Amino acid sequence: MSVSSTTTKVSYAGNGSTTTFAYTFKIFADADLEVIIRSSTGVETTQSLTTHYTVTGAGTDAGGNVVFVSAPASGETVVIRRTLTLTQGTDYVENDPFPAESHENALDRLTFIAQGLQEELDRTLKYPVTDATLNSELTSSLVRANKYLGFDSTGAVVLDTTVGNWRGAWATSTAYVLNDVVSEAGSSYICIEAHTSGGTFAGDSAKWNTVAAKGDTGATGATGATGATGATGATGATGPTGATGPQGDPGEISGTPTTSVDNSIARWDGTGGNAIDDTAAWTIDDSDVMTAGGNLVMADYTIQRVNLKDYGE
């Protein structure tokens, strides 16, 4: 056959029920296929012939099917790839008739091997055709351990141990060089072109690329539990007693006796005009009956209490 197709692999999405998946290219034997299942998290597992699947259509130009023992789950990806051993099994015997079919299969096999190599090359990192010759050979594993790949000023691959040169907060009128890293407004940036900064920072531009952008403000967290009540503070010392203030005004009238006789008549005591005393012997009861307890003196006259019975009354 002629080889007019460059297809060397196909992929499908599993759904938990489909077990048969077609491949559309020629293989010479069942073992010429590599079958891989990639999980929804990106984990890849190479399947084993007869244990996980069987193959139909080997040797036919149109291809055939891969039939799984168990259907790949929903979210899984099925990849079927042609991969041949790098051997040549055609033997030309001297003076025998030319084996046209064997010769054509050998040419097909070489073409399939070349296509498989090209498929792998297509998945590799390569320098552009227009780039000058650059050294891409890595150092030994001992030298490159704990380092990462980078590129120098010529674009050649180099090994480094730092992501960039931290310069702190971006500032005006400052000379920055390649791989300097600064912070600005909560984000970080790496310098991709040496320059002296102006008056305004330009984020992603010809001079800076974002390393880490500032995230959105998070939601307010729940109110925390009320803390325990603190211990009562010690009582302060009692202050000194203040000085005694001046004696207040005694007022207009004040009583001098500590006790008094009920219904006795009040009288002035002394000449101060603000002290009273009672006349225990002279009283006026609640019925306005006055009881004399001694002589009543009026001006130049003296009224003396008498017992009218003494006068025969």
PDB file of C-alpha atoms in Angstrom:
ATOM      1  CA  MET A   1       0.000   0.000   0.000  1.00  0.00           C
ATOM      2  CA  SER A   2       1.000   3.610  -0.335  1.00  0.00           C
ATOM      3  CA  VAL A   3       1.118   5.691   2.869  1.00  0.00           C
ATOM      4  CA  SER A   4      -0.978   8.818   2.351  1.00  0.00           C
ATOM      5  CA  SER A   5      -1.995   9.546   5.969  1.00  0.00           C
ATOM      6  CA  THR A   6       0.234  10.878   8.721  1.00  0.00           C
ATOM      7  CA  THR A   7      -2.178   9.953  11.533  1.00  0.00           C
ATOM      8  CA  THR A   8      -0.420   7.954  14.211  1.00  0.00           C
ATOM      9  CA  LYS A   9      -2.752   8.350  17.217  1.00  0.00           C
ATOM     10  CA  VAL A  10      -6.406   8.979  18.129  1.00  0.00           C
ATOM     11  CA  SER A  11      -8.080   9.951  21.407  1.00  0.00           C
ATOM     12  CA  TYR A  12     -11.575   9.592  22.851  1.00  0.00           C
ATOM     13  CA  ALA A  13     -13.530  10.624  25.937  1.00  0.00           C
ATOM     14  CA  GLY A  14     -14.715   7.795  28.149  1.00  0.00           C
ATOM     15  CA  ASN A  15     -18.355   7.712  29.267  1.00  0.00           C
ATOM     16  CA  GLY A  16     -18.530   4.680  31.558  1.00  0.00           C
ATOM     17  CA  SER A  17     -20.339   2.498  29.006  1.00  0.00           C
ATOM     18  CA  THR A  18     -18.422   2.466  25.689  1.00  0.00           C
ATOM     19  CA  THR A  19     -15.809  -0.305  25.430  1.00  0.00           C
ATOM     20  CA  THR A  20     -14.909  -0.238  21.709  1.00  0.00           C
ATOM     21  CA  PHE A  21     -12.732   2.526  20.247  1.00  0.00           C
ATOM     22  CA  ALA A  22     -11.526   2.630  16.631  1.00  0.00           C
ATOM     23  CA  TYR A  23      -8.020   3.348  15.346  1.00  0.00           C
ATOM     24  CA  THR A  24      -7.772   4.499  11.710  1.00  0.00           C
ATOM     25  CA  PHE A  25      -4.210   3.618  10.703  1.00  0.00           C
ATOM     26  CA  LYS A  26      -2.465   0.406   9.727  1.00  0.00           C
ATOM     27  CA  ILE A  27      -0.537  -1.744  12.198  1.00  0.00           C
ATOM     28  CA  PHE A  28       1.253  -5.043  11.545  1.00  0.00           C
ATOM     29  CA  ALA A  29       0.537  -6.717  14.914  1.00  0.00           C
ATOM     30  CA  ASP A  30      -1.646  -6.224  17.963  1.00  0.00           C
ATOM     31  CA  ALA A  31       1.420  -5.190  19.984  1.00  0.00           C
ATOM     32  CA  ASP A  32       2.059  -2.257  17.629  1.00  0.00           C
ATOM     33  CA  LEU A  33      -0.426  -0.153  19.649  1.00  0.00           C
ATOM     34  CA  GLU A  34       0.154   1.708  22.906  1.00  0.00           C
ATOM     35  CA  VAL A  35      -3.059   2.391  24.846  1.00  0.00           C
ATOM     36  CA  ILE A  36      -3.074   5.021  27.610  1.00  0.00           C
ATOM     37  CA  ILE A  37      -5.883   6.183  29.900  1.00  0.00           C
ATOM     38  CA  ARG A  38      -5.562   9.644  31.448  1.00  0.00           C
ATOM     39  CA  SER A  39      -7.688  10.336  34.519  1.00  0.00           C
ATOM     40  CA  SER A  40      -9.634  13.541  35.142  1.00  0.00           C
ATOM     41  CA  THR A  41      -6.745  14.681  37.381  1.00  0.00           C
ATOM     42  CA  GLY A  42      -4.133  14.119  34.633  1.00  0.00           C
ATOM     43  CA  VAL A  43      -2.668  10.817  35.862  1.00  0.00           C
ATOM     44  CA  GLU A  44      -1.684   8.638  32.885  1.00  0.00           C
ATOM     45  CA  THR A  45      -1.775   4.819  33.035  1.00  0.00           C
ATOM     46  CA  THR A  46      -0.530   2.595  30.217  1.00  0.00           C
ATOM     47  CA  GLN A  47      -2.904  -0.330  29.652  1.00  0.00           C
ATOM     48  CA  SER A  48      -1.739  -3.912  29.081  1.00  0.00           C
ATOM     49  CA  LEU A  49      -2.717  -5.962  25.992  1.00  0.00           C
ATOM     50  CA  THR A  50      -5.114  -8.879  26.804  1.00  0.00           C
ATOM     51  CA  THR A  51      -5.282  -7.780  30.482  1.00  0.00           C
ATOM     52  CA  HIS A  52      -7.103  -4.518  29.837  1.00  0.00           C
ATOM     53  CA  TYR A  53      -7.959  -4.687  26.109  1.00  0.00           C
ATOM     54  CA  THR A  54      -7.822  -6.681  22.879  1.00  0.00           C
ATOM     55  CA  VAL A  55      -7.130  -5.522  19.314  1.00  0.00           C
ATOM     56  CA  THR A  56      -8.865  -6.239  16.004  1.00  0.00           C
ATOM     57  CA  GLY A  57      -7.815  -5.286  12.458  1.00  0.00           C
ATOM     58  CA  ALA A  58      -4.058  -5.789  12.639  1.00  0.00           C
ATOM     59  CA  GLY A  59      -2.570  -6.041   9.115  1.00  0.00           C
ATOM     60  CA  THR A  60      -5.464  -4.249   7.401  1.00  0.00           C
ATOM     61  CA  ASP A  61      -4.969  -0.873   5.742  1.00  0.00           C
ATOM     62  CA  ALA A  62      -8.080   0.716   7.317  1.00  0.00           C
ATOM     63  CA  GLY A  63      -7.162  -0.134  10.925  1.00  0.00           C
ATOM     64  CA  GLY A  64      -9.524  -1.706  13.473  1.00  0.00           C
ATOM     65  CA  ASN A  65     -10.708  -1.457  17.062  1.00  0.00           C
ATOM     66  CA  VAL A  66      -9.403  -1.508  20.616  1.00  0.00           C
ATOM     67  CA  VAL A  67     -11.902  -3.379  22.796  1.00  0.00           C
ATOM     68  CA  PHE A  68     -11.645  -2.752  26.568  1.00  0.00           C
ATOM     69  CA  VAL A  69     -12.490  -5.353  29.171  1.00  0.00           C
ATOM     70  CA  SER A  70     -14.035  -2.582  31.318  1.00  0.00           C
ATOM     71  CA  ALA A  71     -15.410   0.662  29.905  1.00  0.00           C
ATOM     72  CA  PRO A  72     -13.273   3.748  30.630  1.00  0.00           C
ATOM     73  CA  ALA A  73     -15.045   5.991  33.119  1.00  0.00           C
ATOM     74  CA  SER A  74     -16.625   9.344  32.421  1.00  0.00           C
ATOM     75  CA  GLY A  75     -13.964  12.035  32.652  1.00  0.00           C
ATOM     76  CA  GLU A  76     -11.172   9.703  31.500  1.00  0.00           C
ATOM     77  CA  THR A  77      -9.393  10.156  28.161  1.00  0.00           C
ATOM     78  CA  VAL A  78      -8.457   7.183  25.960  1.00  0.00           C
ATOM     79  CA  VAL A  79      -5.335   7.636  23.779  1.00  0.00           C
ATOM     80  CA  ILE A  80      -4.417   4.989  21.148  1.00  0.00           C
ATOM     81  CA  ARG A  81      -0.988   5.441  19.557  1.00  0.00           C
ATOM     82  CA  ARG A  82       0.947   3.414  16.973  1.00  0.00           C
ATOM     83  CA  THR A  83       4.417   2.570  18.227  1.00  0.00           C
ATOM     84  CA  LEU A  84       6.649   0.081  16.387  1.00  0.00           C
ATOM     85  CA  THR A  85       9.804  -1.659  17.483  1.00  0.00           C
ATOM     86  CA  LEU A  86      12.806  -0.209  15.666  1.00  0.00           C
ATOM     87  CA  THR A  87      13.691  -3.429  13.838  1.00  0.00           C
ATOM     88  CA  GLN A  88      13.781  -4.605  10.206  1.00  0.00           C
ATOM     89  CA  GLY A  89      12.520  -8.137   9.530  1.00  0.00           C
ATOM     90  CA  THR A  90      12.521  -8.319   5.728  1.00  0.00           C
ATOM     91  CA  ASP A  91      15.180 -10.659   4.295  1.00  0.00           C
ATOM     92  CA  TYR A  92      16.064 -10.627   0.603  1.00  0.00           C
ATOM     93  CA  VAL A  93      17.397 -13.994  -0.636  1.00  0.00           C
ATOM     94  CA  GLU A  94      19.826 -13.892  -3.558  1.00  0.00           C
ATOM     95  CA  ASN A  95      18.388 -15.194  -6.870  1.00  0.00           C
ATOM     96  CA  ASP A  96      14.876 -15.499  -5.372  1.00  0.00           C
ATOM     97  CA  PRO A  97      11.959 -13.736  -7.047  1.00  0.00           C
ATOM     98  CA  PHE A  98      11.592 -10.136  -5.872  1.00  0.00           C
ATOM     99  CA  PRO A  99       9.199 -10.175  -2.862  1.00  0.00           C
ATOM    100  CA  ALA A 100       7.110  -7.155  -3.790  1.00  0.00           C
ATOM    101  CA  GLU A 101       4.624  -7.426  -0.894  1.00  0.00           C
ATOM    102  CA  SER A 102       7.317  -7.965   1.735  1.00  0.00           C
ATOM    103  CA  HIS A 103       9.305  -5.085   0.266  1.00  0.00           C
ATOM    104  CA  GLU A 104       6.269  -2.789   0.391  1.00  0.00           C
ATOM    105  CA  ASN A 105       5.547  -3.760   4.017  1.00  0.00           C
ATOM    106  CA  ALA A 106       9.161  -2.982   4.908  1.00  0.00           C
ATOM    107  CA  LEU A 107       8.878   0.437   3.309  1.00  0.00           C
ATOM    108  CA  ASP A 108       5.568   1.030   5.102  1.00  0.00           C
ATOM    109  CA  ARG A 109       7.152   0.019   8.392  1.00  0.00           C
ATOM    110  CA  LEU A 110      10.026   2.463   7.955  1.00  0.00           C
ATOM    111  CA  THR A 111       7.535   5.186   7.088  1.00  0.00           C
ATOM    112  CA  PHE A 112       5.443   4.405  10.169  1.00  0.00           C
ATOM    113  CA  ILE A 113       8.564   4.530  12.354  1.00  0.00           C
ATOM    114  CA  ALA A 114       9.501   7.903  10.844  1.00  0.00           C
ATOM    115  CA  GLN A 115       5.952   9.186  11.475  1.00  0.00           C
ATOM    116  CA  GLY A 116       6.124   8.029  15.096  1.00  0.00           C
ATOM    117  CA  LEU A 117       9.409   9.845  15.595  1.00  0.00           C
ATOM    118  CA  GLN A 118       7.956  12.967  14.042  1.00  0.00           C
ATOM    119  CA  GLU A 119       4.928  12.785  16.339  1.00  0.00           C
ATOM    120  CA  GLU A 120       7.283  12.762  19.319  1.00  0.00           C
ATOM    121  CA  LEU A 121       9.327  15.629  17.865  1.00  0.00           C
ATOM    122  CA  ASP A 122       6.144  17.648  17.457  1.00  0.00           C
ATOM    123  CA  ARG A 123       5.605  17.393  21.228  1.00  0.00           C
ATOM    124  CA  THR A 124       9.085  18.675  22.117  1.00  0.00           C
ATOM    125  CA  LEU A 125      10.460  22.166  22.687  1.00  0.00           C
ATOM    126  CA  LYS A 126      12.513  23.343  19.737  1.00  0.00           C
ATOM    127  CA  TYR A 127      14.387  26.469  18.715  1.00  0.00           C
ATOM    128  CA  PRO A 128      12.903  28.327  15.724  1.00  0.00           C
ATOM    129  CA  VAL A 129      14.497  27.594  12.366  1.00  0.00           C
ATOM    130  CA  THR A 130      15.678  31.209  12.129  1.00  0.00           C
ATOM    131  CA  ASP A 131      17.626  31.051  15.412  1.00  0.00           C
ATOM    132  CA  ALA A 132      21.392  30.823  15.269  1.00  0.00           C
ATOM    133  CA  THR A 133      22.979  27.616  16.479  1.00  0.00           C
ATOM    134  CA  LEU A 134      22.569  27.505  20.242  1.00  0.00           C
ATOM    135  CA  ASN A 135      24.033  25.078  22.734  1.00  0.00           C
ATOM    136  CA  SER A 136      21.201  23.051  24.313  1.00  0.00           C
ATOM    137  CA  GLU A 137      23.209  20.212  25.804  1.00  0.00           C
ATOM    138  CA  LEU A 138      22.496  19.813  29.523  1.00  0.00           C
ATOM    139  CA  THR A 139      25.129  19.240  32.139  1.00  0.00           C
ATOM    140  CA  SER A 140      25.279  16.038  34.178  1.00  0.00           C
ATOM    141  CA  SER A 141      22.546  15.190  36.665  1.00  0.00           C
ATOM    142  CA  LEU A 142      24.891  16.015  39.557  1.00  0.00           C
ATOM    143  CA  VAL A 143      25.465  19.537  38.217  1.00  0.00           C
ATOM    144  CA  ARG A 144      21.859  20.291  37.294  1.00  0.00           C
ATOM    145  CA  ALA A 145      20.313  18.881  40.495  1.00  0.00           C
ATOM    146  CA  ASN A 146      18.041  21.402  42.306  1.00  0.00           C
ATOM    147  CA  LYS A 147      18.255  23.896  39.424  1.00  0.00           C
ATOM    148  CA  TYR A 148      15.800  24.969  36.768  1.00  0.00           C
ATOM    149  CA  LEU A 149      16.126  25.766  33.074  1.00  0.00           C
ATOM    150  CA  GLY A 150      16.383  29.357  31.969  1.00  0.00           C
ATOM    151  CA  PHE A 151      17.710  31.375  29.081  1.00  0.00           C
ATOM    152  CA  ASP A 152      20.645  33.762  29.015  1.00  0.00           C
ATOM    153  CA  SER A 153      20.924  37.053  27.133  1.00  0.00           C
ATOM    154  CA  THR A 154      21.600  35.190  23.856  1.00  0.00           C
ATOM    155  CA  GLY A 155      18.583  32.901  24.268  1.00  0.00           C
ATOM    156  CA  ALA A 156      20.643  29.810  25.033  1.00  0.00           C
ATOM    157  CA  VAL A 157      19.552  27.376  27.733  1.00  0.00           C
ATOM    158  CA  VAL A 158      21.193  27.914  31.130  1.00  0.00           C
ATOM    159  CA  LEU A 159      20.780  26.448  34.610  1.00  0.00           C
ATOM    160  CA  ASP A 160      19.886  28.721  37.504  1.00  0.00           C
ATOM    161  CA  THR A 161      18.861  28.485  41.149  1.00  0.00           C
ATOM    162  CA  THR A 162      16.905  31.726  41.601  1.00  0.00           C
ATOM    163  CA  VAL A 163      13.717  32.941  39.999  1.00  0.00           C
ATOM    164  CA  GLY A 164      14.850  36.552  39.916  1.00  0.00           C
ATOM    165  CA  ASN A 165      16.653  39.312  41.736  1.00  0.00           C
ATOM    166  CA  TRP A 166      14.300  40.725  44.377  1.00  0.00           C
ATOM    167  CA  ARG A 167      14.448  44.526  44.441  1.00  0.00           C
ATOM    168  CA  GLY A 168      11.542  45.269  46.773  1.00  0.00           C
ATOM    169  CA  ALA A 169       8.898  47.894  46.020  1.00  0.00           C
ATOM    170  CA  TRP A 170       9.114  49.529  42.595  1.00  0.00           C
ATOM    171  CA  ALA A 171      10.580  53.036  42.697  1.00  0.00           C
ATOM    172  CA  THR A 172      10.948  55.893  40.235  1.00  0.00           C
ATOM    173  CA  SER A 173      14.284  56.895  38.694  1.00  0.00           C
ATOM    174  CA  THR A 174      15.793  53.463  39.431  1.00  0.00           C
ATOM    175  CA  ALA A 175      17.946  51.353  37.104  1.00  0.00           C
ATOM    176  CA  TYR A 176      16.485  47.869  36.627  1.00  0.00           C
ATOM    177  CA  VAL A 177      18.074  44.956  34.777  1.00  0.00           C
ATOM    178  CA  LEU A 178      16.815  41.689  33.335  1.00  0.00           C
ATOM    179  CA  ASN A 179      15.164  39.390  35.937  1.00  0.00           C
ATOM    180  CA  ASP A 180      14.833  42.069  38.613  1.00  0.00           C
ATOM    181  CA  VAL A 181      11.625  41.419  40.566  1.00  0.00           C
ATOM    182  CA  VAL A 182       9.585  44.209  42.202  1.00  0.00           C
ATOM    183  CA  SER A 183       6.273  44.622  43.997  1.00  0.00           C
ATOM    184  CA  GLU A 184       3.669  47.186  43.049  1.00  0.00           C
ATOM    185  CA  ALA A 185       0.092  47.612  44.363  1.00  0.00           C
ATOM    186  CA  GLY A 186       0.035  44.094  45.806  1.00  0.00           C
ATOM    187  CA  SER A 187       1.344  42.306  42.679  1.00  0.00           C
ATOM    188  CA  SER A 188       4.869  41.247  41.707  1.00  0.00           C
ATOM    189  CA  TYR A 189       6.600  41.783  38.364  1.00  0.00           C
ATOM    190  CA  ILE A 190       9.817  40.628  36.674  1.00  0.00           C
ATOM    191  CA  CYS A 191      11.910  42.877  34.474  1.00  0.00           C
ATOM    192  CA  ILE A 192      12.219  41.665  30.868  1.00  0.00           C
ATOM    193  CA  GLU A 193      14.182  44.645  29.545  1.00  0.00           C
ATOM    194  CA  ALA A 194      16.856  46.701  31.278  1.00  0.00           C
ATOM    195  CA  HIS A 195      15.758  50.328  31.802  1.00  0.00           C
ATOM    196  CA  THR A 196      15.628  53.247  34.215  1.00  0.00           C
ATOM    197  CA  SER A 197      12.136  53.685  35.631  1.00  0.00           C
ATOM    198  CA  GLY A 198      10.092  56.781  34.911  1.00  0.00           C
ATOM    199  CA  GLY A 199       7.394  58.419  36.982  1.00  0.00           C
ATOM    200  CA  THR A 200       4.619  55.871  36.435  1.00  0.00           C
ATOM    201  CA  PHE A 201       4.768  52.086  36.675  1.00  0.00           C
ATOM    202  CA  ALA A 202       3.520  50.175  33.618  1.00  0.00           C
ATOM    203  CA  GLY A 203       2.439  46.646  34.542  1.00  0.00           C
ATOM    204  CA  ASP A 204       2.573  44.084  31.718  1.00  0.00           C
ATOM    205  CA  SER A 205       4.513  45.954  29.056  1.00  0.00           C
ATOM    206  CA  ALA A 206       7.720  45.785  27.044  1.00  0.00           C
ATOM    207  CA  LYS A 207       9.650  46.132  30.308  1.00  0.00           C
ATOM    208  CA  TRP A 208       7.694  44.106  32.913  1.00  0.00           C
ATOM    209  CA  ASN A 209       5.767  40.840  33.081  1.00  0.00           C
ATOM    210  CA  THR A 210       3.469  39.800  35.921  1.00  0.00           C
ATOM    211  CA  VAL A 211       4.836  37.122  38.252  1.00  0.00           C
ATOM    212  CA  ALA A 212       1.924  36.996  40.690  1.00  0.00           C
ATOM    213  CA  ALA A 213      -1.184  39.173  40.519  1.00  0.00           C
ATOM    214  CA  LYS A 214      -2.880  40.469  43.645  1.00  0.00           C
ATOM    215  CA  GLY A 215      -5.910  38.355  44.513  1.00  0.00           C
ATOM    216  CA  ASP A 216      -9.401  39.592  45.264  1.00  0.00           C
ATOM    217  CA  THR A 217     -10.270  40.528  48.829  1.00  0.00           C
ATOM    218  CA  GLY A 218     -11.583  37.487  50.626  1.00  0.00           C
ATOM    219  CA  ALA A 219     -14.976  37.302  52.298  1.00  0.00           C
ATOM    220  CA  THR A 220     -15.244  38.533  55.864  1.00  0.00           C
ATOM    221  CA  GLY A 221     -14.674  35.694  58.268  1.00  0.00           C
ATOM    222  CA  ALA A 222     -17.151  34.632  60.935  1.00  0.00           C
ATOM    223  CA  THR A 223     -17.134  36.523  64.221  1.00  0.00           C
ATOM    224  CA  GLY A 224     -14.874  34.819  66.691  1.00  0.00           C
ATOM    225  CA  ALA A 225     -16.066  33.489  70.041  1.00  0.00           C
ATOM    226  CA  THR A 226     -16.271  35.986  72.898  1.00  0.00           C
ATOM    227  CA  GLY A 227     -13.157  35.806  75.001  1.00  0.00           C
ATOM    228  CA  ALA A 228     -13.217  35.024  78.721  1.00  0.00           C
ATOM    229  CA  THR A 229     -13.878  37.926  81.083  1.00  0.00           C
ATOM    230  CA  GLY A 230     -10.659  39.275  82.459  1.00  0.00           C
ATOM    231  CA  ALA A 231      -9.868  39.198  86.170  1.00  0.00           C
ATOM    232  CA  THR A 232     -11.178  42.073  88.306  1.00  0.00           C
ATOM    233  CA  GLY A 233      -8.485  44.628  88.925  1.00  0.00           C
ATOM    234  CA  ALA A 234      -7.175  45.266  92.436  1.00  0.00           C
ATOM    235  CA  THR A 235      -9.004  47.920  94.507  1.00  0.00           C
ATOM    236  CA  GLY A 236      -7.019  51.119  94.674  1.00  0.00           C
ATOM    237  CA  ALA A 237      -5.836  52.501  98.018  1.00  0.00           C
ATOM    238  CA  THR A 238      -8.243  54.856  99.873  1.00  0.00           C
ATOM    239  CA  GLY A 239      -7.135  58.421  99.524  1.00  0.00           C
ATOM    240  CA  PRO A 240      -6.364  60.587 102.630  1.00  0.00           C
ATOM    241  CA  THR A 241      -9.256  62.270 104.513  1.00  0.00           C
ATOM    242  CA  GLY A 242      -9.796  65.810 103.340  1.00  0.00           C
ATOM    243  CA  ALA A 243      -9.478  68.824 105.632  1.00  0.00           C
ATOM    244  CA  THR A 244     -12.532  69.709 107.808  1.00  0.00           C
ATOM    245  CA  GLY A 245     -14.594  72.427 106.154  1.00  0.00           C
ATOM    246  CA  PRO A 246     -15.769  75.619 107.950  1.00  0.00           C
ATOM    247  CA  GLN A 247     -18.791  75.338 110.296  1.00  0.00           C
ATOM    248  CA  GLY A 248     -22.011  76.045 108.493  1.00  0.00           C
ATOM    249  CA  ASP A 249     -24.536  78.761 109.370  1.00  0.00           C
ATOM    250  CA  PRO A 250     -26.551  77.456 112.364  1.00  0.00           C
ATOM    251  CA  GLY A 251     -29.719  78.761 110.714  1.00  0.00           C
ATOM    252  CA  GLU A 252     -32.348  81.173 112.057  1.00  0.00           C
ATOM    253  CA  ILE A 253     -33.728  78.933 114.850  1.00  0.00           C
ATOM    254  CA  SER A 254     -32.310  75.894 116.535  1.00  0.00           C
ATOM    255  CA  GLY A 255     -33.662  73.951 119.485  1.00  0.00           C
ATOM    256  CA  THR A 256     -31.354  73.545 122.434  1.00  0.00           C
ATOM    257  CA  PRO A 257     -33.141  70.824 124.416  1.00  0.00           C
ATOM    258  CA  THR A 258     -32.350  67.264 123.434  1.00  0.00           C
ATOM    259  CA  THR A 259     -35.890  66.350 124.600  1.00  0.00           C
ATOM    260  CA  SER A 260     -39.075  68.329 125.276  1.00  0.00           C
ATOM    261  CA  VAL A 261     -42.268  68.033 127.352  1.00  0.00           C
ATOM    262  CA  ASP A 262     -45.326  67.294 125.308  1.00  0.00           C
ATOM    263  CA  ASN A 263     -47.560  70.359 124.842  1.00  0.00           C
ATOM    264  CA  SER A 264     -45.092  72.665 126.632  1.00  0.00           C
ATOM    265  CA  ILE A 265     -44.908  76.254 125.461  1.00  0.00           C
ATOM    266  CA  ALA A 266     -41.783  77.305 123.547  1.00  0.00           C
ATOM    267  CA  ARG A 267     -39.831  80.350 124.729  1.00  0.00           C
ATOM    268  CA  TRP A 268     -36.677  82.189 123.632  1.00  0.00           C
ATOM    269  CA  ASP A 269     -33.516  81.033 125.271  1.00  0.00           C
ATOM    270  CA  GLY A 270     -30.846  83.692 125.543  1.00  0.00           C
ATOM    271  CA  THR A 271     -30.521  86.865 123.521  1.00  0.00           C
ATOM    272  CA  GLY A 272     -29.171  85.501 120.336  1.00  0.00           C
ATOM    273  CA  GLY A 273     -32.603  85.281 118.795  1.00  0.00           C
ATOM    274  CA  ASN A 274     -32.104  81.845 117.326  1.00  0.00           C
ATOM    275  CA  ALA A 275     -32.362  79.427 120.282  1.00  0.00           C
ATOM    276  CA  ILE A 276     -35.585  78.195 121.886  1.00  0.00           C
ATOM    277  CA  ASP A 277     -36.407  76.172 124.967  1.00  0.00           C
ATOM    278  CA  ASP A 278     -39.652  74.864 126.404  1.00  0.00           C
ATOM    279  CA  THR A 279     -41.522  75.796 129.573  1.00  0.00           C
ATOM    280  CA  ALA A 280     -42.203  72.405 130.975  1.00  0.00           C
ATOM    281  CA  ALA A 281     -44.634  73.748 133.610  1.00  0.00           C
ATOM    282  CA  TRP A 282     -46.781  75.749 131.183  1.00  0.00           C
ATOM    283  CA  THR A 283     -48.631  73.665 128.564  1.00  0.00           C
ATOM    284  CA  ILE A 284     -51.407  73.905 126.023  1.00  0.00           C
ATOM    285  CA  ASP A 285     -52.946  70.555 125.249  1.00  0.00           C
ATOM    286  CA  ASP A 286     -54.513  69.438 121.992  1.00  0.00           C
ATOM    287  CA  SER A 287     -57.877  70.866 123.104  1.00  0.00           C
ATOM    288  CA  ASP A 288     -56.317  74.323 123.656  1.00  0.00           C
ATOM    289  CA  VAL A 289     -56.610  73.978 127.448  1.00  0.00           C
ATOM    290  CA  MET A 290     -53.788  75.876 129.077  1.00  0.00           C
ATOM    291  CA  THR A 291     -52.279  74.688 132.304  1.00  0.00           C
ATOM    292  CA  ALA A 292     -50.345  77.192 134.395  1.00  0.00           C
ATOM    293  CA  GLY A 293     -47.202  75.966 136.004  1.00  0.00           C
ATOM    294  CA  GLY A 294     -46.218  79.133 137.985  1.00  0.00           C
ATOM    295  CA  ASN A 295     -46.824  82.846 138.372  1.00  0.00           C
ATOM    296  CA  LEU A 296     -47.824  84.880 135.355  1.00  0.00           C
ATOM    297  CA  VAL A 297     -46.124  88.353 135.394  1.00  0.00           C
ATOM    298  CA  MET A 298     -47.618  91.038 133.170  1.00  0.00           C
ATOM    299  CA  ALA A 299     -45.832  94.443 133.148  1.00  0.00           C
ATOM    300  CA  ASP A 300     -45.916  95.773 136.663  1.00  0.00           C
ATOM    301  CA  TYR A 301     -48.535  93.280 137.754  1.00  0.00           C
ATOM    302  CA  THR A 302     -48.194  89.826 138.957  1.00  0.00           C
ATOM    303  CA  ILE A 303     -50.908  87.282 138.438  1.00  0.00           C
ATOM    304  CA  GLN A 304     -50.542  84.560 140.953  1.00  0.00           C
ATOM    305  CA  ARG A 305     -52.236  81.263 140.719  1.00  0.00           C
ATOM    306  CA  VAL A 306     -54.687  80.855 143.537  1.00  0.00           C
ATOM    307  CA  ASN A 307     -56.940  78.123 144.633  1.00  0.00           C
ATOM    308  CA  LEU A 308     -60.417  79.615 144.783  1.00  0.00           C
ATOM    309  CA  LYS A 309     -61.390  77.002 147.263  1.00  0.00           C
ATOM    310  CA  ASP A 310     -59.283  78.877 149.733  1.00  0.00           C
ATOM    311  CA  TYR A 311     -61.796  81.695 149.423  1.00  0.00           C
ATOM    312  CA  GLY A 312     -64.766  79.537 150.114  1.00  0.00           C
ATOM    313  CA  GLU A 313     -65.626  78.978 146.479  1.00  0.00           C
TER     314      GLU A 313
END
